[in-house]
Coordinates of C-alpha atoms in Angstrom, one line a residue:
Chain A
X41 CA 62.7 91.1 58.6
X42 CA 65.2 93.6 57.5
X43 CA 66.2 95.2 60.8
X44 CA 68.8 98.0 59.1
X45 CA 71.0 96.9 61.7
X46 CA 74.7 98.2 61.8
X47 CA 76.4 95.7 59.7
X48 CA 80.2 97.5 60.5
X49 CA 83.4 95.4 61.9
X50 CA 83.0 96.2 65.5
X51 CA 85.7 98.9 66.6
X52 CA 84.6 100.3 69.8
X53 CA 85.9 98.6 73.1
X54 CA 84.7 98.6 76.5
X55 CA 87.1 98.0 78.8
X56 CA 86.0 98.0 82.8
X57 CA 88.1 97.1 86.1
X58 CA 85.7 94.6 88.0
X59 CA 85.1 95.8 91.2
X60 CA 88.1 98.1 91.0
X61 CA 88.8 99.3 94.5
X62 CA 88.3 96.1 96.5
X63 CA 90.4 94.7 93.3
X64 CA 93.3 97.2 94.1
X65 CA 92.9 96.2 98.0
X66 CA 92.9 92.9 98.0
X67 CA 96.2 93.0 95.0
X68 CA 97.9 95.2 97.7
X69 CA 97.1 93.1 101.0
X70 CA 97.4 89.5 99.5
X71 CA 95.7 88.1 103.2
X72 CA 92.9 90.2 101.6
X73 CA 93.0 87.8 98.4
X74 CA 89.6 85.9 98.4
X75 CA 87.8 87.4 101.3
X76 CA 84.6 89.5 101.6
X77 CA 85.8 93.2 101.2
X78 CA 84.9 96.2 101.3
X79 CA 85.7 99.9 101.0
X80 CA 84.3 102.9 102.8
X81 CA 85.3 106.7 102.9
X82 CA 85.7 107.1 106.5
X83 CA 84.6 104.2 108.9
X84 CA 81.9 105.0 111.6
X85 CA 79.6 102.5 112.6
X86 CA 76.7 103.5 110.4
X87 CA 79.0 104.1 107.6
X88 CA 78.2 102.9 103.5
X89 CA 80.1 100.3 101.9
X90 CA 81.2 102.3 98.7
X91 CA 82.5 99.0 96.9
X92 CA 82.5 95.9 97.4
X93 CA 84.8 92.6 96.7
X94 CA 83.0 89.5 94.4
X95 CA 83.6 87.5 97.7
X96 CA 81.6 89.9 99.7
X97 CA 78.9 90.1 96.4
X98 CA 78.6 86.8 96.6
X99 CA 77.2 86.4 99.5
X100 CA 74.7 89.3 99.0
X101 CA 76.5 92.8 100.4
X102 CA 75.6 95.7 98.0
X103 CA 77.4 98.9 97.0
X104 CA 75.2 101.7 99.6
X105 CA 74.7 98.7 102.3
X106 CA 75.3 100.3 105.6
X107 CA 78.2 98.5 107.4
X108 CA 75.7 97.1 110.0
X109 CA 73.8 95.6 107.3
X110 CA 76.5 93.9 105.6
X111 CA 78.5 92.4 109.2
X112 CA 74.7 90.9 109.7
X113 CA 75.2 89.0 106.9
X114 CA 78.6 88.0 107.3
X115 CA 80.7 89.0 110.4
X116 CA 83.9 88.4 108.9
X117 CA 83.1 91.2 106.8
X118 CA 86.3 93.6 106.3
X119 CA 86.0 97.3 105.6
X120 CA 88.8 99.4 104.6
X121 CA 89.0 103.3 104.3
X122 CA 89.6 104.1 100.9
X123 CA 93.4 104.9 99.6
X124 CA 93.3 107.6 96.7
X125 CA 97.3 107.2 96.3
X126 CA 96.7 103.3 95.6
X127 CA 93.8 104.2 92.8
X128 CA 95.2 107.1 91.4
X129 CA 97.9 104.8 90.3
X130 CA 95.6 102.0 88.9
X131 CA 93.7 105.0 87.0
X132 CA 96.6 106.2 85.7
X133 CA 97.9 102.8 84.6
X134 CA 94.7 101.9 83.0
X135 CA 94.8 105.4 81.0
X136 CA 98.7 104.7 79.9
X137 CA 97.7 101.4 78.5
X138 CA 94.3 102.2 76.8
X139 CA 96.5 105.2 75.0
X140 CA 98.5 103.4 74.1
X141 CA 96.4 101.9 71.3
X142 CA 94.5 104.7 70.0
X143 CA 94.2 108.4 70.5
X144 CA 90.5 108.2 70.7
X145 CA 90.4 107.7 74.1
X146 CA 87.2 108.1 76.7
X147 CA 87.3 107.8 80.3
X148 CA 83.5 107.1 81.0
X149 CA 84.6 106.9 85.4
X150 CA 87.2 106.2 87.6
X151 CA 87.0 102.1 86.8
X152 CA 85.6 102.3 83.1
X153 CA 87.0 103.6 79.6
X154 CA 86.2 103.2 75.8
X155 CA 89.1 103.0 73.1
X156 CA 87.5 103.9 69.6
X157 CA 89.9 101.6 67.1
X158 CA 88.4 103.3 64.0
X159 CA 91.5 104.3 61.8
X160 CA 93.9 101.8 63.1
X161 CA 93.3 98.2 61.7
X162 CA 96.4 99.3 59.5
X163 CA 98.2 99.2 62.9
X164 CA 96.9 96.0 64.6
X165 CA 96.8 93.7 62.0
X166 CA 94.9 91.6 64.2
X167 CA 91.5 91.0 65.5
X168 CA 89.9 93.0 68.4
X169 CA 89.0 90.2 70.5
X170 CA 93.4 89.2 70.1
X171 CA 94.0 93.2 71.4
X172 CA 91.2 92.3 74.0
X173 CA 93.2 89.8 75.5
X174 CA 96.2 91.4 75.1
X175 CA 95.4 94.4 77.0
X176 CA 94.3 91.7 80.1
X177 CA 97.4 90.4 80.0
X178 CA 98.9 93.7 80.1
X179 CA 96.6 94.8 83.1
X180 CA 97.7 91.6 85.1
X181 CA 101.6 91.9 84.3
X182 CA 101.5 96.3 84.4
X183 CA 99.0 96.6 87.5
X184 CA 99.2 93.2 89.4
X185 CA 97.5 90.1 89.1
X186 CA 94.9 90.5 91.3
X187 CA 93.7 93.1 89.0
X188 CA 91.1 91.4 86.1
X189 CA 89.1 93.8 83.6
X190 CA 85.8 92.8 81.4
X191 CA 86.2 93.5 78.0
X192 CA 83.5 94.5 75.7
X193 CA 83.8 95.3 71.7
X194 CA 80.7 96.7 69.7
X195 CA 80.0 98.7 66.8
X196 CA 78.9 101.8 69.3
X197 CA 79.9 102.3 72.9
X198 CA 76.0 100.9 74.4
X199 CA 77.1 97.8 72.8
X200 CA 80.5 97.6 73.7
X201 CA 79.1 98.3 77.4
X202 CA 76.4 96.0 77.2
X203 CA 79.2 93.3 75.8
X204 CA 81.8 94.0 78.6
X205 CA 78.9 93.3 81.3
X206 CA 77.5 90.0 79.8
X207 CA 80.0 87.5 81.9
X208 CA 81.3 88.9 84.7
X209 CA 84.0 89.0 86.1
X210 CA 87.1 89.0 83.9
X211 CA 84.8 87.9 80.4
X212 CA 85.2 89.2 76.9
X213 CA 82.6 89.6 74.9
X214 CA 82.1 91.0 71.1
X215 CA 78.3 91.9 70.0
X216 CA 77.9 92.2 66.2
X217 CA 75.0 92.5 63.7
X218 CA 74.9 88.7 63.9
X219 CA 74.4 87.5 67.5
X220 CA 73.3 90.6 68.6
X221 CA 69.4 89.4 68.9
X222 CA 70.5 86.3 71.1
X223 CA 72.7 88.4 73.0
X224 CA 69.4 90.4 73.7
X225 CA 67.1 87.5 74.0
X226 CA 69.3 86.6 76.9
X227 CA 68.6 90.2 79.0
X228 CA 66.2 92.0 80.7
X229 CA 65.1 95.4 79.9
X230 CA 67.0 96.8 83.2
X231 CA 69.9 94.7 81.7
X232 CA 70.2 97.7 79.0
X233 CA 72.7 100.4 80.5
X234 CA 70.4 103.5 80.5
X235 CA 67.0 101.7 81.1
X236 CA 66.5 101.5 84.9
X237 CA 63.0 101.3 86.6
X238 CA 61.8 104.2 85.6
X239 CA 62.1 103.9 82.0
X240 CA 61.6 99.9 81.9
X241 CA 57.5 100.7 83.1
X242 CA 56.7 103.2 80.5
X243 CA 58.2 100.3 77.8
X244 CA 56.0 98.0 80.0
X245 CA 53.2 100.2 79.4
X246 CA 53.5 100.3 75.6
X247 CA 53.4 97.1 75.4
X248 CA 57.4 96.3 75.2
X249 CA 58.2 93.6 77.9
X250 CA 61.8 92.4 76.4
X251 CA 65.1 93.6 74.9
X252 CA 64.2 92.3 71.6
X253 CA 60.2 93.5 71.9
X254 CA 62.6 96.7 72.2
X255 CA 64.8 96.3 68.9
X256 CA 61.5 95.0 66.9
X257 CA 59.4 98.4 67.9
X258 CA 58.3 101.2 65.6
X259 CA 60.9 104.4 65.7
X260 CA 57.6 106.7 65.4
X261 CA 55.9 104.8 68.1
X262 CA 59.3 105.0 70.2
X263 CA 60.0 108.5 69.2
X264 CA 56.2 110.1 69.9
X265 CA 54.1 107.3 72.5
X266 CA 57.2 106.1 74.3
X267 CA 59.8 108.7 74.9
X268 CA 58.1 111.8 73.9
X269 CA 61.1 112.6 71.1
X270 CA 64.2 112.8 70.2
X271 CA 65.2 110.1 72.9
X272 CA 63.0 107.6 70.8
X273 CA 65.0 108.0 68.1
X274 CA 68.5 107.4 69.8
X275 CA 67.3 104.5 71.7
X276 CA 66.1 102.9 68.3
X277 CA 69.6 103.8 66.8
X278 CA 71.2 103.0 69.7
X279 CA 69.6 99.4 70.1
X280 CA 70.7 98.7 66.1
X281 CA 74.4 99.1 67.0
X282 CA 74.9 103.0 65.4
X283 CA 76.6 105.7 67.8
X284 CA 74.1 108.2 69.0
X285 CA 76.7 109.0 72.7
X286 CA 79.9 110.0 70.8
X287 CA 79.7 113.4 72.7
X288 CA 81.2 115.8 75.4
X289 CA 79.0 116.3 78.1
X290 CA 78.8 120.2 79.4
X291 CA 80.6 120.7 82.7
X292 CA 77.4 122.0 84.6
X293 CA 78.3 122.4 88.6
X294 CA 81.6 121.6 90.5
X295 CA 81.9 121.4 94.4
X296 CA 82.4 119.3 97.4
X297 CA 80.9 118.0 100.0
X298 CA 81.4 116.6 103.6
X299 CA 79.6 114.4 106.1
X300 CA 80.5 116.4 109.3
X301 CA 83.0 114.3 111.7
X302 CA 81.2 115.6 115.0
X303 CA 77.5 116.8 113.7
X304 CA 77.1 119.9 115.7
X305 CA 75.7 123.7 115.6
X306 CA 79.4 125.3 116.6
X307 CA 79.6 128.2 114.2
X308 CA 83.2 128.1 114.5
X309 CA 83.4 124.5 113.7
X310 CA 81.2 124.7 110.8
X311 CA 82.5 128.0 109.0
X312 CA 86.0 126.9 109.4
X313 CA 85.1 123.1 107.3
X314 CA 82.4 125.1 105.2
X315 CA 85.4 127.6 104.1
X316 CA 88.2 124.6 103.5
X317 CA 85.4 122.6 101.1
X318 CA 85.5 126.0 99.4
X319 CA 88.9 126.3 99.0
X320 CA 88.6 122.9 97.3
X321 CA 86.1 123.9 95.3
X322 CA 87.8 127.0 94.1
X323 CA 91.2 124.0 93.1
X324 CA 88.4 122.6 91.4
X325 CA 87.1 125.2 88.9
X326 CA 90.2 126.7 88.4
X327 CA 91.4 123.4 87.4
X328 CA 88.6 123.6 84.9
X329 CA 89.6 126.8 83.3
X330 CA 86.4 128.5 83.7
X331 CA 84.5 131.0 86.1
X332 CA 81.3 130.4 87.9
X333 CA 78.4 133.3 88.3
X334 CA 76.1 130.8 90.6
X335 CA 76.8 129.5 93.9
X336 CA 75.1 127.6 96.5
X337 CA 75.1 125.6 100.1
X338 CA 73.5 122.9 101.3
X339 CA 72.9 121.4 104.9
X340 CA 71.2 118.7 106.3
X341 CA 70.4 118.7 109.9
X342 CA 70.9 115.8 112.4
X343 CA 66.7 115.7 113.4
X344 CA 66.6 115.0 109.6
X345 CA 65.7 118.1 108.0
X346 CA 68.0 120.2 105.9
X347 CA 68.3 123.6 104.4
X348 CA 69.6 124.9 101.1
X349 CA 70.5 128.6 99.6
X350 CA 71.5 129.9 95.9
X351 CA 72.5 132.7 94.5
X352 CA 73.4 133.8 90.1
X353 CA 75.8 136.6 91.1
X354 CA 75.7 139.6 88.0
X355 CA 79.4 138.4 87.4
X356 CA 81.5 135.8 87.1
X357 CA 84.7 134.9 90.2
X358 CA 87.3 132.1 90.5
X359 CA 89.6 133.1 93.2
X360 CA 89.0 131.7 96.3
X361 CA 88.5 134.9 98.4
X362 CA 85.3 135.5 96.2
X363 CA 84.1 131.9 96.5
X364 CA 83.8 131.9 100.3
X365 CA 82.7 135.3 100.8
X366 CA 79.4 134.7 98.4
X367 CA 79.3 130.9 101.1
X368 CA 79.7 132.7 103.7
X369 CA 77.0 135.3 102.9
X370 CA 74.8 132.5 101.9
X371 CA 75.4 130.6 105.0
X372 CA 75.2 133.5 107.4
X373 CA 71.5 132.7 106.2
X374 CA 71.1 129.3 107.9
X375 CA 68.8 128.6 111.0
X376 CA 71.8 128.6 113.5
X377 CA 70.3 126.3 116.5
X378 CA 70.2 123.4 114.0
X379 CA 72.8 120.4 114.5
X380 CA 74.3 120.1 111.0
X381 CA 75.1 116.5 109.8
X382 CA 76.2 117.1 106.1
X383 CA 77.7 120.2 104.0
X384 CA 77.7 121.3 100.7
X385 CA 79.3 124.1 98.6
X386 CA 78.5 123.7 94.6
X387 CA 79.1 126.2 91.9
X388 CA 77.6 126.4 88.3
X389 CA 76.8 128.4 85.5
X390 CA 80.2 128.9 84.2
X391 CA 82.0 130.2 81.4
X392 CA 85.5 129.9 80.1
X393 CA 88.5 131.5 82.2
X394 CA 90.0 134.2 80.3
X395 CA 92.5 134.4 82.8
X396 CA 95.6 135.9 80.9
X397 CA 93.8 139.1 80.1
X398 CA 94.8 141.6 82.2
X399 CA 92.0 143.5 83.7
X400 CA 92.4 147.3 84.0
X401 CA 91.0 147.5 88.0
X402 CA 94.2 147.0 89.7
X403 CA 92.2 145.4 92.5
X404 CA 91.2 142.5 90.4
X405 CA 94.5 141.9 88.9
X406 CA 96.0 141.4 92.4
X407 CA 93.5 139.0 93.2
X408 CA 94.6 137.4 90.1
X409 CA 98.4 137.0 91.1
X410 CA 97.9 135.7 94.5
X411 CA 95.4 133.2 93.3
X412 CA 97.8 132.2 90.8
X413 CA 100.8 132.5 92.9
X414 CA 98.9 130.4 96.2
X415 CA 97.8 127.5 93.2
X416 CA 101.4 127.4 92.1
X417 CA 102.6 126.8 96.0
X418 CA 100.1 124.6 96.7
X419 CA 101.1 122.3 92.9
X420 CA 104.7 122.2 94.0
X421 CA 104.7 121.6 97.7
X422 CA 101.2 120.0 98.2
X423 CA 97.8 121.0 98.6
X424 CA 96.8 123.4 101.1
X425 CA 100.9 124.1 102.1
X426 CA 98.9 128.0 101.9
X427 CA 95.7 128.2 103.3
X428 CA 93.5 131.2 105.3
X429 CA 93.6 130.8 109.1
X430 CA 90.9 129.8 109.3
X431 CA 90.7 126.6 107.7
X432 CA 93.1 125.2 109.7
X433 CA 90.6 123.4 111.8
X434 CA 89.0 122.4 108.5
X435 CA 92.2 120.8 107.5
X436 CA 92.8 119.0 109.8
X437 CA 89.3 117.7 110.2
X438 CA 88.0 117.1 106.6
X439 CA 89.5 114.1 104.6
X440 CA 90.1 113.7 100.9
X441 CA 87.8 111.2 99.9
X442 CA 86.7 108.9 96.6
X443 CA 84.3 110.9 94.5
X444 CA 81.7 108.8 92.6
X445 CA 81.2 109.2 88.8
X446 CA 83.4 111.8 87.3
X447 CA 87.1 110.8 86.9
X448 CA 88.5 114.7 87.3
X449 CA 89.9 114.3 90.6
X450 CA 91.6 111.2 89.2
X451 CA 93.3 113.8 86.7
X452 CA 93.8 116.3 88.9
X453 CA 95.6 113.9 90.9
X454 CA 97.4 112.5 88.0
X455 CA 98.6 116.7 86.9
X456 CA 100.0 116.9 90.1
X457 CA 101.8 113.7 90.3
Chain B
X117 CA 86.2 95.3 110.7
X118 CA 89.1 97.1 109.5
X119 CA 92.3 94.6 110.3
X120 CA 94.6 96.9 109.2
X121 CA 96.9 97.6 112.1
X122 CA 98.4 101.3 112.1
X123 CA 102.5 101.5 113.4
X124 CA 104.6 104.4 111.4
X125 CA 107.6 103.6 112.8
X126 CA 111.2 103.9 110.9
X127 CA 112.5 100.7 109.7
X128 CA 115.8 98.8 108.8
X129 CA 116.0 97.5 105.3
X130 CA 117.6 95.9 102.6
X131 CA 116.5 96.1 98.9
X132 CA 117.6 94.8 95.8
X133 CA 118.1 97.1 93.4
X134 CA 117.9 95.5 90.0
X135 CA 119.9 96.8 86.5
X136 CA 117.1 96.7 84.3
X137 CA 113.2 95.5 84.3
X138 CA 110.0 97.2 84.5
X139 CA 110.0 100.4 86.9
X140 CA 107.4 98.3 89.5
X141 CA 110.3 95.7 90.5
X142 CA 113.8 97.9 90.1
X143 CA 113.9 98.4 93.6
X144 CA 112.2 95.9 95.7
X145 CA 112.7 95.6 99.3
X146 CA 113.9 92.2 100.4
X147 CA 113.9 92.2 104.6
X148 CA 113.6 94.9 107.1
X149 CA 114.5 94.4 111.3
X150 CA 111.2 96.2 112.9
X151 CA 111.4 95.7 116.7
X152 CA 113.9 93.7 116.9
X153 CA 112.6 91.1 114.7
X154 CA 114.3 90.3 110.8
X155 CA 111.1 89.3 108.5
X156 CA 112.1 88.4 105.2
X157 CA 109.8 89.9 102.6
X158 CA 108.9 87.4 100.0
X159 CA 106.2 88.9 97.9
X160 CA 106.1 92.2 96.0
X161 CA 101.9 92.8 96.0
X162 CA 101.9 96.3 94.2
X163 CA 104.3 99.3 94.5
X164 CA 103.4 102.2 93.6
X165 CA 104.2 106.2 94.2
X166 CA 102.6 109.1 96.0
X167 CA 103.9 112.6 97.1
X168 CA 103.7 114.2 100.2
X169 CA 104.0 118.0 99.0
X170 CA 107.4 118.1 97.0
X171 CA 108.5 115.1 98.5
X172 CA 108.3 111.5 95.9
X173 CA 107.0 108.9 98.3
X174 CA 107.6 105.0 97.0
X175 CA 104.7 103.1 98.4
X176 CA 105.5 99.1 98.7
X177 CA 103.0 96.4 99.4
X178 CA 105.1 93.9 100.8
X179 CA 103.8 90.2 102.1
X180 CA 106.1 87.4 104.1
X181 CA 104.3 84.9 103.3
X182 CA 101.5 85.2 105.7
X183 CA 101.1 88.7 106.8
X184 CA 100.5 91.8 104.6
X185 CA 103.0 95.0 105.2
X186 CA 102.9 99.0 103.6
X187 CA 106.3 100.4 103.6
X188 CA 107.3 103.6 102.4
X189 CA 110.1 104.7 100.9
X190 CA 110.7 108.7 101.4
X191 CA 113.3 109.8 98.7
X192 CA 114.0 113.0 99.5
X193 CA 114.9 112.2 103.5
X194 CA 115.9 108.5 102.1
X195 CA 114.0 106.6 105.0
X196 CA 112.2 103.8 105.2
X197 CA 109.4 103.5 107.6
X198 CA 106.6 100.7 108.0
X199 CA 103.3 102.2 108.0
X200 CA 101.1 99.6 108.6
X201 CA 100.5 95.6 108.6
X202 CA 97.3 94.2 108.1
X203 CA 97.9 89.8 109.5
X204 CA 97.0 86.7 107.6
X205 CA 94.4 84.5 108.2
X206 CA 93.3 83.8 112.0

């Protein structure tokens, strides 16, 4: 059966830090070495593990385990508050040495990148899998060795992905057009990045139990029964080794949010956190280079309810004196009595900065300097060195904490450093 | 349980400072007197910088063999202090 898979040398590499964080921990405190693990983002007694060590795996603690959970099932659990300094620095080593091999470059989280080698076999006159093991070896002798990585080569990043994650921890792997039905013969459908539960019972449904029942079915069937349409087709693409995520995603909200130290109904309390989470979020935009029409805040209450307000302004802001006085308005809204236990200020619907044109209201332009001047401050002698008064007990109460997913605080860092 | 034991406190120490190698090992420090006590520092676990505001802050993972120490090097006020120890196995 002629499959029309993608017969290409494989030049797409998957390269993934196992279990980064507990990684970076345990190369740091070598006591640590070999011991269950785990990281949090501030330690309370009902507080999530965030990551956890292989040790600490092992014996069956998950990522989102509360830290109750995971000391039932071993006692000599350790949790650790996460160190952004210490990560920052294995990003940012990771980055250096993935660029250093190919400008096509693709940082897909904090722990996780892809290096697209198209264009250079003139440079490495070597295989992939010899670069593979080359780049371990650099990540043990450049960032410690404590620190192992999975390496995964494919002709398109879902099976350079799916190749990095077949032998855990610290494997290599390379799928091509020739093992590449054993390789799914060996998985699960919820084994395929992309396919969780959701999407592994509607394949159930149409009759597709298995990886391979996957790759053998009809791209019409996929395309108009299964997913409904165009998804269909990039899955059936997908699966034959061809690139169908070689794309930028659309920056769509930015904000912060906060799990309240002392839940409480102190409008004080809450206005001054609520307005420093804005100030970060304002860092955050700017650092973007665009402007924001649509704001919004979030609570959720202590009794377990929460409450949530939004608003699409008629024009666009950046600085922060315009972020926190649309909050503020939309938080002046919430039902007061109401002990809040989590926060949230977002922003969306942007557009690009056009910053460096001078406006002609001479109210706007001043806004302009002082956010620029404040930024500049705050670059050169540290975040929030110039803040509103009232923030201060924000400041000193709200942490900077890991972000899941998206690696831009990782770059902010990295700018600043 | 977090073991990590929390001291900020200013520290003696003496580092090696090498002529060439990788920037991670340059400067590496090799025994500090904290109360009183000399502990010689015989593993190099992970160095790596930070900044407080303008300030370039050397971060050093240090181990003595059975207990785990953070010690950071401030270079603009040129200080060393030991921030925290996390001990070996019970």
């Amino acid at each position: 059966m002629n499959l029309g898979l993608n017969t290409e040398q494989p030049q797409i590499m998957h390269l993934d830090l196992n279990s980064a964080f507990t990684s970076a921990e345990q190369q740091a405190w070598p006591s640590l070495r070999g011991r269950p693990i785990g990281v949090t983002n501030r330690l309370s007694k009902e507080c999530c593990v965030i990551a956890a060590s292989y040790e600490a795996k092992a014996l069956g603690i998950k990522v989102g385990m509360r830290r109750s959970q995971a000391l039932a099932i071993c006692p000599d659990f350790i949790l650790l508050e996460t160190d952004p300094s210490k990560y920052t620095y294995m990003y940012g080593g990771l980055l250096k040495i993935m660029k250093s091999y190919s400008d096509k470059v693709k940082m897909k989280s904090i722990d996780e990148g892809i290096i697209d080698f198209h264009g250079t076999q003139h440079i490495y006159k070597r295989s992939l899998e010899q670069v593979g093991y080359e780049i371990k070896q650099r990540i043990y002798d450049e960032l410690g060795n404590y620190m192992h990585i999975n390496v995964g080569i494919g002709t398109n990043q879902f099976l350079a992905k799916t190749a990095a994650s077949l032998h855990k921890p610290n494997g290599l792997d390379i799928i091509t057009h020739v093992n590449l039905q054993d390789v799914y013969a060996s998985l699960k459908l919820e084994d395929l990045t992309g396919i969780a539960h959701g999407y592994g019972s509607r394949l159930r449904v149409h009759g597709i139990h298995t990886p391979l029942e996957f790759l053998y079915a009809d791209v019409d069937m996929l395309r108009r029964r299964v997913f409904g349409g165009i998804n269909g087709v990039h899955w059936y693409h997908r699966l034959r080794g061809f690139e169908v995520d070689d794309y930028e995603t659309q920056l769509s909200m930015v904000g912060r949010q906060w799990v309240v130290a002392n839940p409480s109904n102190d409008d004080a309390y809450l206005r001054s956190c609520l307005h420093y989470l804005s100030e970060t979020t304002g860092v955050k935009l700017r650092y973007r280079n665009v402007k924001a029409r649509g704001v919004g805040v979030w609570l959720s209450f202590a009794n377990g309810g929460g409450w949530s307000d939004k608003k699409m302004m008629r024009s666009t802001f950046y600085t922060n004196q315009d972020i926190w006085s649309h909050v503020a308005r939309l938080f002046d809204g919430r039902p007061k009595h109401m002990v809040v236990k989590t926060m949230g200020v977002y922003l969306y619907k942007f557009t690009p900065s056009l910053r460096s044109q001078l406006s002609i209201l001479d109210d706007v332009t001043k806004a302009d300097y002082l956010t620029k001047a404040v930024d500049e401050i705050n670059d050169f002698y540290g975040s929030f060195t110039v803040l509103p008064a009232d923030t201060l007990t924000g400041k000193k109460t709200v942490k900077q904490k890991i972000p899941f997913g998206g690696t831009e605080y990782f770059d902010l860092l990295l700018k600043r450093a | 349980m977090d073991p990590t034991i929390e001291i900020n406190e200013r520290v003696d120490v003496v580092a090696i400072y090498k002529k060439r190698g990788d920037t991670s090992t340059l400067c590496v420090p090799y025994k500090m007197r904290w109360r009183g006590r000399e502990i010689a520092l015989t593993e190099l676990a992970l160095r790596h910088p930070t900044v407080a505001g303008k300030r370039m802050i050397h971060v050093f993972h240090m181990g003595d063999g059975t207990n785990g120490y953070r010690l950071e090097f401030d270079a603009e006020a040129l200080t060393w202090t030991l921030i925290a120890m996390i001990g070996g196995r019970p």
